Short mmCIF file of N, CA and C in Angstrom, two decimals:
data_model
loop_
_atom_site.label_atom_id
_atom_site.label_comp_id
_atom_site.label_asym_id
_atom_site.label_seq_id
_atom_site.Cartn_x
_atom_site.Cartn_y
_atom_site.Cartn_z
N MET G 1 51.50 29.40 -17.15
CA MET G 1 52.03 28.15 -17.66
C MET G 1 51.03 27.58 -18.68
N ILE G 2 51.50 27.20 -19.83
CA ILE G 2 50.62 26.75 -20.90
C ILE G 2 50.21 25.28 -20.76
N VAL G 3 51.04 24.46 -20.11
CA VAL G 3 50.75 23.03 -20.02
C VAL G 3 49.44 22.73 -19.29
N PRO G 4 49.15 23.34 -18.14
CA PRO G 4 47.85 23.07 -17.51
C PRO G 4 46.67 23.42 -18.41
N ALA G 5 46.79 24.48 -19.17
CA ALA G 5 45.71 24.85 -20.09
C ALA G 5 45.55 23.81 -21.19
N LEU G 6 46.66 23.32 -21.71
CA LEU G 6 46.59 22.27 -22.74
C LEU G 6 45.97 21.00 -22.17
N LEU G 7 46.37 20.63 -20.96
CA LEU G 7 45.80 19.43 -20.35
C LEU G 7 44.32 19.61 -20.03
N PHE G 8 43.92 20.83 -19.71
CA PHE G 8 42.50 21.11 -19.50
C PHE G 8 41.71 20.78 -20.77
N TRP G 9 42.18 21.28 -21.91
CA TRP G 9 41.48 21.03 -23.17
C TRP G 9 41.57 19.58 -23.59
N PHE G 10 42.68 18.93 -23.31
CA PHE G 10 42.84 17.52 -23.62
C PHE G 10 41.81 16.69 -22.84
N ARG G 11 41.68 16.97 -21.55
CA ARG G 11 40.70 16.25 -20.72
C ARG G 11 39.28 16.47 -21.21
N TRP G 12 38.93 17.73 -21.48
CA TRP G 12 37.56 18.03 -21.87
C TRP G 12 37.26 17.57 -23.30
N ALA G 13 38.28 17.45 -24.13
CA ALA G 13 38.08 16.86 -25.47
C ALA G 13 37.73 15.39 -25.32
N ALA G 14 38.39 14.70 -24.39
CA ALA G 14 38.06 13.30 -24.13
C ALA G 14 36.62 13.18 -23.62
N MET G 15 36.22 14.09 -22.74
CA MET G 15 34.85 14.07 -22.22
C MET G 15 33.83 14.32 -23.33
N ALA G 16 34.09 15.30 -24.18
CA ALA G 16 33.17 15.63 -25.27
C ALA G 16 33.06 14.48 -26.26
N THR G 17 34.18 13.82 -26.55
CA THR G 17 34.16 12.69 -27.47
C THR G 17 33.32 11.56 -26.90
N LEU G 18 33.53 11.24 -25.63
CA LEU G 18 32.76 10.17 -25.00
C LEU G 18 31.27 10.52 -24.96
N ALA G 19 30.95 11.73 -24.51
CA ALA G 19 29.55 12.13 -24.38
C ALA G 19 28.84 12.15 -25.73
N THR G 20 29.46 12.74 -26.74
CA THR G 20 28.79 12.81 -28.04
C THR G 20 28.64 11.42 -28.67
N GLY G 21 29.63 10.56 -28.45
CA GLY G 21 29.52 9.20 -28.97
C GLY G 21 28.37 8.44 -28.32
N LEU G 22 28.24 8.55 -27.01
CA LEU G 22 27.15 7.86 -26.31
C LEU G 22 25.79 8.45 -26.71
N ILE G 23 25.73 9.76 -26.84
CA ILE G 23 24.47 10.40 -27.27
C ILE G 23 24.10 9.95 -28.68
N LEU G 24 25.06 9.93 -29.57
CA LEU G 24 24.81 9.49 -30.95
C LEU G 24 24.31 8.05 -30.99
N ALA G 25 24.93 7.17 -30.21
CA ALA G 25 24.49 5.78 -30.17
C ALA G 25 23.08 5.67 -29.60
N ALA G 26 22.77 6.47 -28.59
CA ALA G 26 21.43 6.44 -28.00
C ALA G 26 20.40 6.95 -29.01
N LEU G 27 20.71 8.04 -29.69
CA LEU G 27 19.77 8.60 -30.67
C LEU G 27 19.52 7.66 -31.84
N ASN G 28 20.52 6.85 -32.18
CA ASN G 28 20.37 5.89 -33.28
C ASN G 28 19.84 4.54 -32.80
N GLY G 29 19.60 4.41 -31.50
CA GLY G 29 18.92 3.24 -30.98
C GLY G 29 19.78 2.00 -30.76
N TYR G 30 21.09 2.13 -30.72
CA TYR G 30 21.90 0.92 -30.52
C TYR G 30 22.82 1.02 -29.30
N LEU G 31 22.62 1.99 -28.44
CA LEU G 31 23.51 2.17 -27.30
C LEU G 31 23.57 0.92 -26.42
N ALA G 32 22.43 0.45 -25.94
CA ALA G 32 22.42 -0.69 -25.02
C ALA G 32 22.98 -1.94 -25.70
N ASP G 33 22.56 -2.19 -26.94
CA ASP G 33 23.04 -3.37 -27.64
C ASP G 33 24.55 -3.31 -27.88
N ALA G 34 25.05 -2.13 -28.22
CA ALA G 34 26.49 -1.98 -28.44
C ALA G 34 27.26 -2.17 -27.14
N LEU G 35 26.77 -1.60 -26.05
CA LEU G 35 27.46 -1.76 -24.77
C LEU G 35 27.44 -3.21 -24.30
N MET G 36 26.43 -3.98 -24.75
CA MET G 36 26.38 -5.41 -24.44
C MET G 36 27.06 -6.24 -25.54
N LEU G 37 27.80 -5.56 -26.42
CA LEU G 37 28.55 -6.20 -27.50
C LEU G 37 27.68 -7.00 -28.44
N GLY G 38 26.49 -6.48 -28.73
CA GLY G 38 25.60 -7.07 -29.71
C GLY G 38 24.90 -8.33 -29.26
N ARG G 39 24.92 -8.62 -27.98
CA ARG G 39 24.32 -9.87 -27.49
C ARG G 39 22.81 -9.92 -27.62
N SER G 40 22.14 -8.79 -27.50
CA SER G 40 20.68 -8.84 -27.56
C SER G 40 20.16 -8.93 -28.99
N SER G 41 20.92 -8.41 -29.96
CA SER G 41 20.46 -8.47 -31.35
C SER G 41 21.24 -9.45 -32.20
N GLY G 42 22.41 -9.82 -31.75
CA GLY G 42 23.26 -10.69 -32.54
C GLY G 42 23.95 -9.97 -33.70
N ALA G 43 23.84 -8.64 -33.73
CA ALA G 43 24.43 -7.86 -34.82
C ALA G 43 25.93 -7.71 -34.58
N LEU G 44 26.73 -8.24 -35.51
CA LEU G 44 28.18 -8.15 -35.38
C LEU G 44 28.65 -6.70 -35.46
N GLY G 45 27.95 -5.90 -36.23
CA GLY G 45 28.30 -4.48 -36.31
C GLY G 45 28.15 -3.79 -34.97
N HIS G 46 27.10 -4.14 -34.23
CA HIS G 46 26.91 -3.56 -32.91
C HIS G 46 27.97 -4.06 -31.94
N ALA G 47 28.39 -5.31 -32.11
CA ALA G 47 29.47 -5.84 -31.27
C ALA G 47 30.76 -5.05 -31.53
N MET G 48 31.05 -4.80 -32.80
CA MET G 48 32.28 -4.07 -33.13
C MET G 48 32.22 -2.63 -32.63
N ILE G 49 31.11 -1.96 -32.83
CA ILE G 49 31.01 -0.58 -32.34
C ILE G 49 31.07 -0.59 -30.80
N GLY G 50 30.54 -1.63 -30.19
CA GLY G 50 30.61 -1.76 -28.73
C GLY G 50 32.04 -1.93 -28.24
N ILE G 51 32.83 -2.72 -28.97
CA ILE G 51 34.25 -2.85 -28.61
C ILE G 51 34.93 -1.49 -28.69
N GLY G 52 34.64 -0.75 -29.75
CA GLY G 52 35.20 0.60 -29.87
C GLY G 52 34.73 1.51 -28.74
N MET G 53 33.45 1.38 -28.37
CA MET G 53 32.92 2.21 -27.29
C MET G 53 33.61 1.88 -25.97
N TRP G 54 33.77 0.60 -25.67
CA TRP G 54 34.43 0.22 -24.42
C TRP G 54 35.89 0.65 -24.40
N LEU G 55 36.57 0.57 -25.55
CA LEU G 55 37.94 1.08 -25.61
C LEU G 55 37.96 2.59 -25.38
N GLY G 56 36.99 3.30 -25.96
CA GLY G 56 36.89 4.75 -25.74
C GLY G 56 36.64 5.09 -24.29
N ILE G 57 35.79 4.32 -23.63
CA ILE G 57 35.53 4.53 -22.21
C ILE G 57 36.80 4.30 -21.40
N LEU G 58 37.56 3.25 -21.75
CA LEU G 58 38.83 2.98 -21.07
C LEU G 58 39.82 4.14 -21.26
N LEU G 59 39.90 4.66 -22.47
CA LEU G 59 40.79 5.80 -22.73
C LEU G 59 40.36 7.01 -21.91
N TRP G 60 39.05 7.25 -21.84
CA TRP G 60 38.53 8.37 -21.06
C TRP G 60 38.89 8.21 -19.57
N VAL G 61 38.70 7.00 -19.04
CA VAL G 61 39.04 6.74 -17.64
C VAL G 61 40.52 7.00 -17.40
N ASN G 62 41.35 6.54 -18.33
CA ASN G 62 42.80 6.78 -18.19
C ASN G 62 43.12 8.26 -18.16
N VAL G 63 42.51 9.03 -19.04
CA VAL G 63 42.79 10.47 -19.09
C VAL G 63 42.34 11.16 -17.81
N TRP G 64 41.12 10.87 -17.38
CA TRP G 64 40.55 11.59 -16.24
C TRP G 64 41.06 11.12 -14.89
N PHE G 65 41.29 9.82 -14.73
CA PHE G 65 41.56 9.28 -13.40
C PHE G 65 42.97 8.75 -13.20
N VAL G 66 43.77 8.70 -14.25
CA VAL G 66 45.16 8.26 -14.10
C VAL G 66 46.12 9.36 -14.58
N ILE G 67 45.98 9.76 -15.83
CA ILE G 67 46.93 10.72 -16.40
C ILE G 67 46.82 12.08 -15.72
N TRP G 68 45.61 12.63 -15.62
CA TRP G 68 45.47 13.98 -15.06
C TRP G 68 45.93 14.07 -13.61
N PRO G 69 45.53 13.17 -12.71
CA PRO G 69 46.04 13.28 -11.34
C PRO G 69 47.56 13.16 -11.26
N ALA G 70 48.14 12.30 -12.09
CA ALA G 70 49.60 12.17 -12.08
C ALA G 70 50.26 13.42 -12.64
N GLN G 71 49.69 13.98 -13.71
CA GLN G 71 50.25 15.20 -14.29
C GLN G 71 50.22 16.37 -13.31
N LYS G 72 49.18 16.43 -12.49
CA LYS G 72 49.11 17.51 -11.49
C LYS G 72 50.30 17.43 -10.54
N LYS G 73 50.71 16.22 -10.18
CA LYS G 73 51.88 16.06 -9.30
C LYS G 73 53.15 16.47 -10.04
N VAL G 74 53.29 15.98 -11.28
CA VAL G 74 54.50 16.26 -12.06
C VAL G 74 54.67 17.76 -12.27
N LEU G 75 53.58 18.45 -12.55
CA LEU G 75 53.64 19.89 -12.83
C LEU G 75 53.69 20.76 -11.58
N GLY G 76 53.56 20.14 -10.41
CA GLY G 76 53.60 20.90 -9.18
C GLY G 76 52.30 21.62 -8.86
N LEU G 77 51.21 21.20 -9.48
CA LEU G 77 49.91 21.81 -9.20
C LEU G 77 49.33 21.33 -7.89
N VAL G 78 49.78 20.17 -7.42
CA VAL G 78 49.43 19.66 -6.10
C VAL G 78 50.73 19.30 -5.39
N PRO G 79 50.76 19.38 -4.08
CA PRO G 79 52.00 19.07 -3.37
C PRO G 79 52.38 17.60 -3.53
N ALA G 80 53.65 17.37 -3.82
CA ALA G 80 54.18 16.00 -3.92
C ALA G 80 55.69 16.06 -3.76
N ASP G 81 56.24 15.06 -3.08
CA ASP G 81 57.70 15.02 -2.95
C ASP G 81 58.32 14.50 -4.24
N ASP G 82 59.64 14.51 -4.30
CA ASP G 82 60.34 14.13 -5.54
C ASP G 82 60.06 12.69 -5.94
N ALA G 83 59.97 11.78 -4.96
CA ALA G 83 59.70 10.38 -5.28
C ALA G 83 58.30 10.22 -5.88
N ALA G 84 57.34 10.94 -5.32
CA ALA G 84 55.97 10.87 -5.84
C ALA G 84 55.90 11.48 -7.24
N LYS G 85 56.64 12.55 -7.48
CA LYS G 85 56.67 13.15 -8.81
C LYS G 85 57.29 12.21 -9.83
N ALA G 86 58.36 11.52 -9.45
CA ALA G 86 59.01 10.57 -10.35
C ALA G 86 58.08 9.40 -10.68
N ALA G 87 57.40 8.90 -9.67
CA ALA G 87 56.45 7.80 -9.89
C ALA G 87 55.29 8.26 -10.77
N ALA G 88 54.82 9.46 -10.54
CA ALA G 88 53.72 10.00 -11.33
C ALA G 88 54.15 10.21 -12.78
N ALA G 89 55.37 10.66 -12.99
CA ALA G 89 55.87 10.86 -14.36
C ALA G 89 55.94 9.53 -15.09
N ARG G 90 56.41 8.51 -14.43
CA ARG G 90 56.49 7.16 -15.05
C ARG G 90 55.09 6.64 -15.37
N ARG G 91 54.16 6.78 -14.43
CA ARG G 91 52.78 6.32 -14.64
C ARG G 91 52.14 7.06 -15.82
N THR G 92 52.35 8.36 -15.87
CA THR G 92 51.81 9.16 -16.97
C THR G 92 52.36 8.69 -18.31
N LEU G 93 53.66 8.45 -18.37
CA LEU G 93 54.29 7.98 -19.60
C LEU G 93 53.69 6.66 -20.05
N LEU G 94 53.58 5.70 -19.14
CA LEU G 94 53.10 4.37 -19.52
C LEU G 94 51.63 4.39 -19.93
N VAL G 95 50.81 5.10 -19.18
CA VAL G 95 49.38 5.13 -19.49
C VAL G 95 49.12 5.93 -20.77
N SER G 96 49.88 6.98 -20.99
CA SER G 96 49.74 7.74 -22.24
C SER G 96 50.12 6.89 -23.43
N ARG G 97 51.17 6.10 -23.30
CA ARG G 97 51.56 5.17 -24.38
C ARG G 97 50.48 4.13 -24.61
N ALA G 98 49.92 3.62 -23.54
CA ALA G 98 48.84 2.64 -23.68
C ALA G 98 47.65 3.27 -24.40
N ASN G 99 47.29 4.49 -24.05
CA ASN G 99 46.19 5.17 -24.73
C ASN G 99 46.49 5.32 -26.22
N THR G 100 47.71 5.70 -26.54
CA THR G 100 48.08 5.85 -27.95
C THR G 100 47.97 4.51 -28.67
N ALA G 101 48.46 3.45 -28.06
CA ALA G 101 48.40 2.12 -28.69
C ALA G 101 46.97 1.64 -28.85
N LEU G 102 46.10 1.93 -27.88
CA LEU G 102 44.71 1.47 -27.96
C LEU G 102 43.88 2.26 -28.96
N THR G 103 44.39 3.38 -29.43
CA THR G 103 43.67 4.17 -30.41
C THR G 103 43.50 3.42 -31.72
N VAL G 104 44.49 2.64 -32.14
CA VAL G 104 44.41 1.92 -33.40
C VAL G 104 43.29 0.87 -33.38
N PRO G 105 43.22 -0.02 -32.37
CA PRO G 105 42.09 -0.95 -32.36
C PRO G 105 40.74 -0.26 -32.18
N LEU G 106 40.72 0.86 -31.44
CA LEU G 106 39.47 1.62 -31.29
C LEU G 106 38.99 2.09 -32.65
N LEU G 107 39.88 2.71 -33.41
CA LEU G 107 39.50 3.21 -34.73
C LEU G 107 39.10 2.07 -35.66
N PHE G 108 39.82 0.95 -35.60
CA PHE G 108 39.46 -0.20 -36.43
C PHE G 108 38.05 -0.69 -36.10
N ALA G 109 37.76 -0.81 -34.80
CA ALA G 109 36.44 -1.28 -34.39
C ALA G 109 35.34 -0.33 -34.86
N MET G 110 35.57 0.95 -34.71
CA MET G 110 34.56 1.93 -35.10
C MET G 110 34.33 1.93 -36.62
N VAL G 111 35.41 1.89 -37.38
CA VAL G 111 35.29 1.93 -38.84
C VAL G 111 34.73 0.61 -39.36
N SER G 112 35.17 -0.51 -38.81
CA SER G 112 34.71 -1.80 -39.31
C SER G 112 33.24 -2.05 -38.99
N ALA G 113 32.74 -1.45 -37.92
CA ALA G 113 31.32 -1.63 -37.58
C ALA G 113 30.45 -1.21 -38.75
N GLN G 114 30.78 -0.12 -39.36
CA GLN G 114 29.98 0.39 -40.48
C GLN G 114 30.40 -0.24 -41.80
N ASN G 115 31.71 -0.28 -42.05
CA ASN G 115 32.18 -0.63 -43.38
C ASN G 115 32.29 -2.14 -43.62
N LEU G 116 32.48 -2.93 -42.59
CA LEU G 116 32.57 -4.37 -42.77
C LEU G 116 31.28 -5.10 -42.37
N PHE G 117 30.57 -4.53 -41.39
CA PHE G 117 29.42 -5.25 -40.85
C PHE G 117 28.11 -4.51 -41.01
N GLY G 118 28.16 -3.29 -41.52
CA GLY G 118 26.95 -2.54 -41.82
C GLY G 118 26.09 -2.15 -40.64
N ALA G 119 26.73 -1.84 -39.50
CA ALA G 119 25.95 -1.38 -38.35
C ALA G 119 25.32 -0.05 -38.69
N SER G 120 24.10 0.16 -38.18
CA SER G 120 23.43 1.43 -38.46
C SER G 120 23.41 2.31 -37.25
#
């Protein structure tokens, strides 16, 4: 079945994106300030990148702890009755839509941090 393999790569792509983003922020010295939304430095760029980081963390949590467990039920990879599969399918649909919708503000926050506020 190809779907479990696709979901495997989807999950690990989310993990790689989160990990590389946090590593990059740490290497550039703004990880803590960004996660605190620029409160320690007052840098608006760090606040914006922090908003993007928190949205990315939320998307990652949704993929790993909501979408994937529900998809396992829907695909029959774990035992579940028909009612549980139907509920899992609905949950997956709604959370996946939320992730898609949150991508736009995430991208805006990340791009605006550099281009509007000059975060380094």
